[in-house]
Structure formats: structure tokens, C-alpha cells
C-alpha positions as a LaTeX table, in Angstrom:
\begin{tabular}{lrrr}
\hline
Residue & $x$ (\AA) & $y$ (\AA) & $z$ (\AA) \\
\hline
Ala1 & 0.07 & 0.29 & $-0.19$ \\
Ser2 & 3.09 & 2.39 & 0.07 \\
Gly3 & 2.86 & 3.23 & $-3.52$ \\
Ile4 & $-0.63$ & 4.02 & $-2.94$ \\
Asp5 & 0.23 & 6.24 & $-0.18$ \\
Ala6 & 2.45 & 8.36 & $-2.79$ \\
Val7 & $-1.04$ & 9.00 & $-4.26$ \\
Thr8 & $-2.49$ & 10.22 & $-1.30$ \\
His9 & 0.24 & 12.41 & $-0.65$ \\
Ala10 & 0.05 & 14.41 & $-3.63$ \\
Leu11 & $-3.14$ & 14.35 & $-4.55$ \\
Glu12 & $-3.50$ & 15.90 & $-1.25$ \\
Ala13 & $-1.62$ & 17.96 & $-1.58$ \\
Tyr14 & $-2.56$ & 19.29 & $-4.79$ \\
Ala15 & $-5.67$ & 19.94 & $-3.57$ \\
Ser16 & $-4.31$ & 21.55 & $-0.19$ \\
Met17 & $-4.94$ & 25.65 & 0.38 \\
Leu18 & $-1.19$ & 26.17 & 0.30 \\
Ala19 & $-0.28$ & 24.25 & $-2.77$ \\
Thr20 & 1.69 & 26.28 & $-4.99$ \\
Asp21 & 3.14 & 25.94 & $-8.63$ \\
Tyr22 & 6.07 & 23.99 & $-7.28$ \\
Thr23 & 3.97 & 22.11 & $-5.34$ \\
Asp24 & 1.82 & 20.98 & $-8.14$ \\
Gly25 & 4.31 & 20.31 & $-10.46$ \\
Leu26 & 6.03 & 17.74 & $-7.99$ \\
Ala27 & 2.06 & 16.22 & $-7.10$ \\
Leu28 & 1.69 & 16.33 & $-10.80$ \\
Arg29 & 4.97 & 14.45 & $-12.15$ \\
Ser30 & 4.35 & 12.12 & $-9.34$ \\
Leu31 & 0.78 & 10.87 & $-10.08$ \\
Lys32 & 1.83 & 10.16 & $-13.48$ \\
Leu33 & 4.81 & 8.34 & $-12.75$ \\
Val34 & 2.74 & 6.28 & $-10.12$ \\
Phe35 & $-0.19$ & 5.50 & $-12.83$ \\
Glu36 & 2.05 & 4.37 & $-15.24$ \\
Asn37 & 4.35 & 2.47 & $-13.11$ \\
Leu38 & 3.10 & 1.59 & $-9.36$ \\
Pro39 & 0.58 & $-1.92$ & $-11.43$ \\
Arg40 & 4.17 & $-2.73$ & $-13.28$ \\
Ala41 & 6.48 & $-2.35$ & $-9.69$ \\
Tyr42 & 3.41 & $-5.01$ & $-7.83$ \\
Glu43 & 3.62 & $-7.29$ & $-10.77$ \\
Asn44 & 6.94 & $-7.66$ & $-11.47$ \\
Gly45 & 9.15 & $-5.74$ & $-9.05$ \\
Ala46 & 11.94 & $-8.19$ & $-8.48$ \\
Thr47 & 12.35 & $-7.81$ & $-11.89$ \\
Asp48 & 11.96 & $-4.67$ & $-13.27$ \\
Pro49 & 14.27 & $-1.87$ & $-11.16$ \\
Arg50 & 12.97 & 0.69 & $-13.40$ \\
Ala51 & 9.52 & 0.79 & $-12.37$ \\
Arg52 & 10.79 & 0.15 & $-8.94$ \\
Glu53 & 13.13 & 3.54 & $-9.42$ \\
Asn54 & 10.16 & 5.68 & $-11.08$ \\
Met55 & 7.95 & 4.78 & $-7.31$ \\
Ala56 & 11.08 & 5.45 & $-5.52$ \\
Asn57 & 10.85 & 8.76 & $-7.54$ \\
Ala58 & 7.14 & 9.40 & $-7.40$ \\
Ala59 & 7.05 & 8.40 & $-3.75$ \\
Thr60 & 9.80 & 11.17 & $-2.83$ \\
Met61 & 8.50 & 13.68 & $-4.97$ \\
Ala62 & 4.96 & 13.79 & $-3.55$ \\
Gly63 & 6.56 & 13.79 & $-0.14$ \\
Met64 & 8.51 & 17.10 & $-1.32$ \\
Ala65 & 5.05 & 17.75 & $-1.92$ \\
Phe66 & 3.36 & 17.73 & 0.90 \\
Ser67 & 6.08 & 18.78 & 2.87 \\
Ser68 & 5.36 & 22.28 & 1.68 \\
Ala69 & 1.28 & 22.14 & 1.07 \\
Gly70 & 0.69 & 20.09 & 3.40 \\
Leu71 & $-2.37$ & 17.28 & 3.84 \\
Gly72 & $-5.95$ & 16.54 & 4.11 \\
Leu73 & $-9.14$ & 15.14 & 5.30 \\
Cys74 & $-8.09$ & 12.12 & 4.59 \\
His75 & $-4.63$ & 11.69 & 6.42 \\
Ala76 & $-6.85$ & 12.90 & 9.62 \\
Ile77 & $-9.43$ & 9.84 & 8.83 \\
Ser78 & $-6.79$ & 7.77 & 8.12 \\
His79 & $-4.55$ & 8.97 & 11.30 \\
Ala80 & $-7.90$ & 7.54 & 13.91 \\
Leu81 & $-8.76$ & 4.59 & 12.38 \\
Gly82 & $-5.18$ & 3.19 & 11.85 \\
Gly83 & $-4.74$ & 4.41 & 16.04 \\
Glu84 & $-8.14$ & 2.71 & 16.62 \\
Phe85 & $-7.85$ & $-0.08$ & 14.97 \\
His86 & $-4.68$ & $-1.08$ & 14.19 \\
Lys87 & $-4.27$ & $-1.24$ & 10.35 \\
Pro88 & $-1.73$ & $-0.19$ & 7.80 \\
His89 & $-1.65$ & 3.82 & 6.76 \\
Gly90 & $-1.15$ & 2.90 & 3.07 \\
Leu91 & $-3.88$ & 0.90 & 3.47 \\
Leu92 & $-6.51$ & 2.84 & 5.20 \\
Asn93 & $-5.43$ & 6.20 & 2.82 \\
Ala94 & $-6.31$ & 3.50 & $-0.56$ \\
Ile95 & $-9.57$ & 3.20 & 0.85 \\
Leu96 & $-10.58$ & 6.42 & 2.58 \\
Leu97 & $-9.44$ & 8.47 & $-1.48$ \\
Pro98 & $-11.88$ & 8.20 & $-3.80$ \\
Ser99 & $-14.97$ & 9.25 & $-0.56$ \\
Val100 & $-12.52$ & 12.13 & 0.31 \\
Val101 & $-11.82$ & 13.41 & $-3.31$ \\
Glu102 & $-15.49$ & 13.45 & $-3.63$ \\
Val103 & $-16.46$ & 15.12 & $-0.46$ \\
Asn104 & $-13.04$ & 17.62 & $-1.71$ \\
Ala105 & $-14.99$ & 17.96 & $-5.05$ \\
Glu106 & $-17.28$ & 20.51 & $-3.03$ \\
Lys107 & $-14.43$ & 23.15 & $-3.39$ \\
Ala108 & $-11.71$ & 21.55 & $-5.39$ \\
Leu109 & $-13.88$ & 20.32 & $-8.28$ \\
Lys110 & $-11.67$ & 22.24 & $-11.24$ \\
Arg111 & $-8.19$ & 21.59 & $-9.89$ \\
Tyr112 & $-9.24$ & 17.76 & $-9.26$ \\
Ala113 & $-10.82$ & 17.62 & $-12.89$ \\
Gly114 & $-7.80$ & 19.86 & $-14.45$ \\
Leu115 & $-5.54$ & 17.25 & $-12.74$ \\
Ala116 & $-7.48$ & 14.45 & $-14.58$ \\
Arg117 & $-6.60$ & 15.78 & $-17.82$ \\
Gln118 & $-3.56$ & 16.71 & $-17.68$ \\
Leu119 & $-3.07$ & 12.64 & $-16.72$ \\
Gly120 & $-4.90$ & 11.65 & $-19.58$ \\
Leu121 & $-7.39$ & 10.09 & $-16.93$ \\
Ser122 & $-10.76$ & 12.04 & $-19.63$ \\
Ser123 & $-11.00$ & 14.68 & $-21.88$ \\
Gly124 & $-14.35$ & 15.55 & $-20.84$ \\
Gly125 & $-16.21$ & 18.05 & $-18.43$ \\
Asp126 & $-14.93$ & 18.83 & $-15.24$ \\
Val127 & $-17.84$ & 16.07 & $-13.47$ \\
Val128 & $-16.76$ & 13.36 & $-16.09$ \\
Ala129 & $-13.11$ & 14.32 & $-15.38$ \\
Leu130 & $-13.92$ & 13.97 & $-11.60$ \\
Arg131 & $-15.31$ & 10.52 & $-12.44$ \\
Ser132 & $-12.52$ & 9.37 & $-14.22$ \\
Leu133 & $-9.72$ & 10.20 & $-11.39$ \\
Lys134 & $-12.24$ & 8.55 & $-8.81$ \\
Ser135 & $-12.15$ & 5.49 & $-10.72$ \\
Thr136 & $-9.07$ & 5.47 & $-11.38$ \\
Leu137 & $-8.43$ & 5.29 & $-7.54$ \\
Cys138 & $-10.32$ & 2.67 & $-7.29$ \\
Arg139 & $-8.97$ & 0.71 & $-9.92$ \\
Leu140 & $-5.43$ & 0.57 & $-9.18$ \\
Arg141 & $-6.50$ & 0.15 & $-5.56$ \\
Arg142 & $-8.12$ & $-3.13$ & $-7.55$ \\
Glu143 & $-5.05$ & $-4.05$ & $-9.10$ \\
Leu144 & $-3.21$ & $-4.00$ & $-6.12$ \\
Asp145 & $-5.06$ & $-6.20$ & $-4.15$ \\
Leu146 & $-6.39$ & $-3.90$ & $-1.49$ \\
Pro147 & $-9.26$ & $-4.34$ & $-0.10$ \\
Ala148 & $-12.97$ & $-1.66$ & $-1.34$ \\
Asn149 & $-14.24$ & $-1.03$ & 2.15 \\
Leu150 & $-13.46$ & $-0.67$ & 5.75 \\
Met151 & $-14.79$ & $-3.67$ & 6.73 \\
Glu152 & $-12.53$ & $-5.94$ & 3.33 \\
Ala153 & $-9.24$ & $-4.44$ & 5.62 \\
Gly154 & $-10.52$ & $-6.14$ & 9.07 \\
Ile155 & $-12.43$ & $-3.57$ & 10.99 \\
Asp156 & $-15.31$ & $-4.81$ & 12.48 \\
Ile157 & $-18.20$ & $-2.54$ & 11.49 \\
Arg158 & $-20.02$ & $-2.65$ & 14.95 \\
Gln159 & $-17.10$ & $-1.80$ & 16.59 \\
Leu160 & $-16.26$ & 1.15 & 14.37 \\
Glu161 & $-20.17$ & 2.46 & 14.76 \\
Glu162 & $-19.66$ & 1.81 & 18.83 \\
Lys163 & $-16.24$ & 4.31 & 18.36 \\
Ala164 & $-17.49$ & 6.49 & 15.78 \\
Asp165 & $-18.18$ & 9.55 & 17.72 \\
Ala166 & $-14.23$ & 9.70 & 19.43 \\
Leu167 & $-12.97$ & 8.39 & 15.66 \\
Val168 & $-14.88$ & 11.61 & 14.50 \\
Ser169 & $-13.33$ & 14.36 & 17.11 \\
Ala170 & $-9.70$ & 12.67 & 16.61 \\
Ala171 & $-9.98$ & 13.07 & 12.69 \\
Leu172 & $-11.70$ & 16.13 & 13.20 \\
Leu173 & $-8.97$ & 17.89 & 15.56 \\
Asp174 & $-6.26$ & 15.95 & 13.15 \\
Pro175 & $-3.79$ & 18.82 & 11.69 \\
Cys176 & $-4.04$ & 17.44 & 8.52 \\
Cys177 & $-7.42$ & 18.87 & 8.15 \\
Ala178 & $-5.90$ & 22.52 & 8.18 \\
Thr179 & $-5.06$ & 22.48 & 4.46 \\
Asn180 & $-8.15$ & 20.64 & 3.52 \\
Pro181 & $-9.83$ & 22.63 & 0.39 \\
Val182 & $-13.20$ & 21.79 & 2.39 \\
Arg183 & $-13.46$ & 22.77 & 6.19 \\
Pro184 & $-14.16$ & 19.17 & 7.63 \\
Thr185 & $-17.90$ & 18.32 & 9.20 \\
Glu186 & $-18.85$ & 15.56 & 11.23 \\
Ala187 & $-21.43$ & 14.93 & 8.08 \\
His188 & $-17.84$ & 14.52 & 6.24 \\
Ile189 & $-16.07$ & 12.34 & 8.10 \\
Arg190 & $-18.96$ & 10.07 & 9.28 \\
\hline
\end{tabular}
């Protein structure tokens, strides 16, 4: 799931309230490298050193982008869930990211759509491009054999519901929310 973490880092930096031309360039190049190399690195990592090198570069560029621009709601929720249920951070990000992109599209639709077009994921209007971005994230998650939801990741839904208030509070207090394009609410997190 570490490759998908590069996607989350880059997308959250790109949508951040503190994004700049510099962080956008790093995030865009990182995402391009991930979409071109992650499935190959996952399937043939031992025999495809170029794909592995490109993924290392993508992860580094995404890290440079979010170090300056910050992260967002996906990380805030992932931190809360990971701390409570002891699930890997990248795995939780992979599950949450398409939903967070949907929430953030309230303010960042044009940014996400423009990004999807720059990555060659869509040539359509903003809503179509957003849908293409989200479907690409879901397809990538499937290609990496990652679970599609929290239940598939082994989180007991009854426990999740019992701890929901504390998890929502923890996510809302997470510093990553400060740079999210949409001011997160309890409803967004639930």
C-alpha cells in the first residue's frame, strides 16, 4: 500500500489550501509516475528495477509536495482509524481516498478535473473528469489487491459504530484538516 500512499500524498498536496506552482508540479509528476509504474512495480518488482526506481522517485516527489503544501482529510481519518484499529496507514488511505476526493470536490472540482485531464485520465468536462479520477483510484486499488472498504480490511463494523464519536472527534482535531480544501465537518467524516 506504500505506492498508493504516494497517490494520497500527491492528491492531498495538489488539493491543499497551501498548494503552489512548485507543489503542483511535484504532485503532478508524482501521480504520472505512479499511474505509469505502480501496477508494473507491484506485479514485476523483482524483475523491473526501472518501475521500482520510478516509484521511489514518485514517493519522494509526493513527499516534497506535501511537506510544503500539507495533507488533508484522508490522512486525518486514516490517522484516527489506524490508531484505533491498528491497520496500515497506506491501506486506509487507499480505501478512503475516492470518498475524500468526492467530499473535496465541493471546493476542488476544477483542480481535480484539470489534474485528471493533465494525466490523460479524461478529456471530458469537470464532472466526467472527476468521475474518471475516482474510478482510476478504485481501479488502481483493485490492481494492487487492496480491500475496497473498511469491512474488507478487517474492521468490525459494530466496533466502528461504537467508536464513531471518538474517531470523528480525533479526525476533526488532526492537523491535516487545516489544509484540506473543504473545512471538514462531522458529517463529512461519518
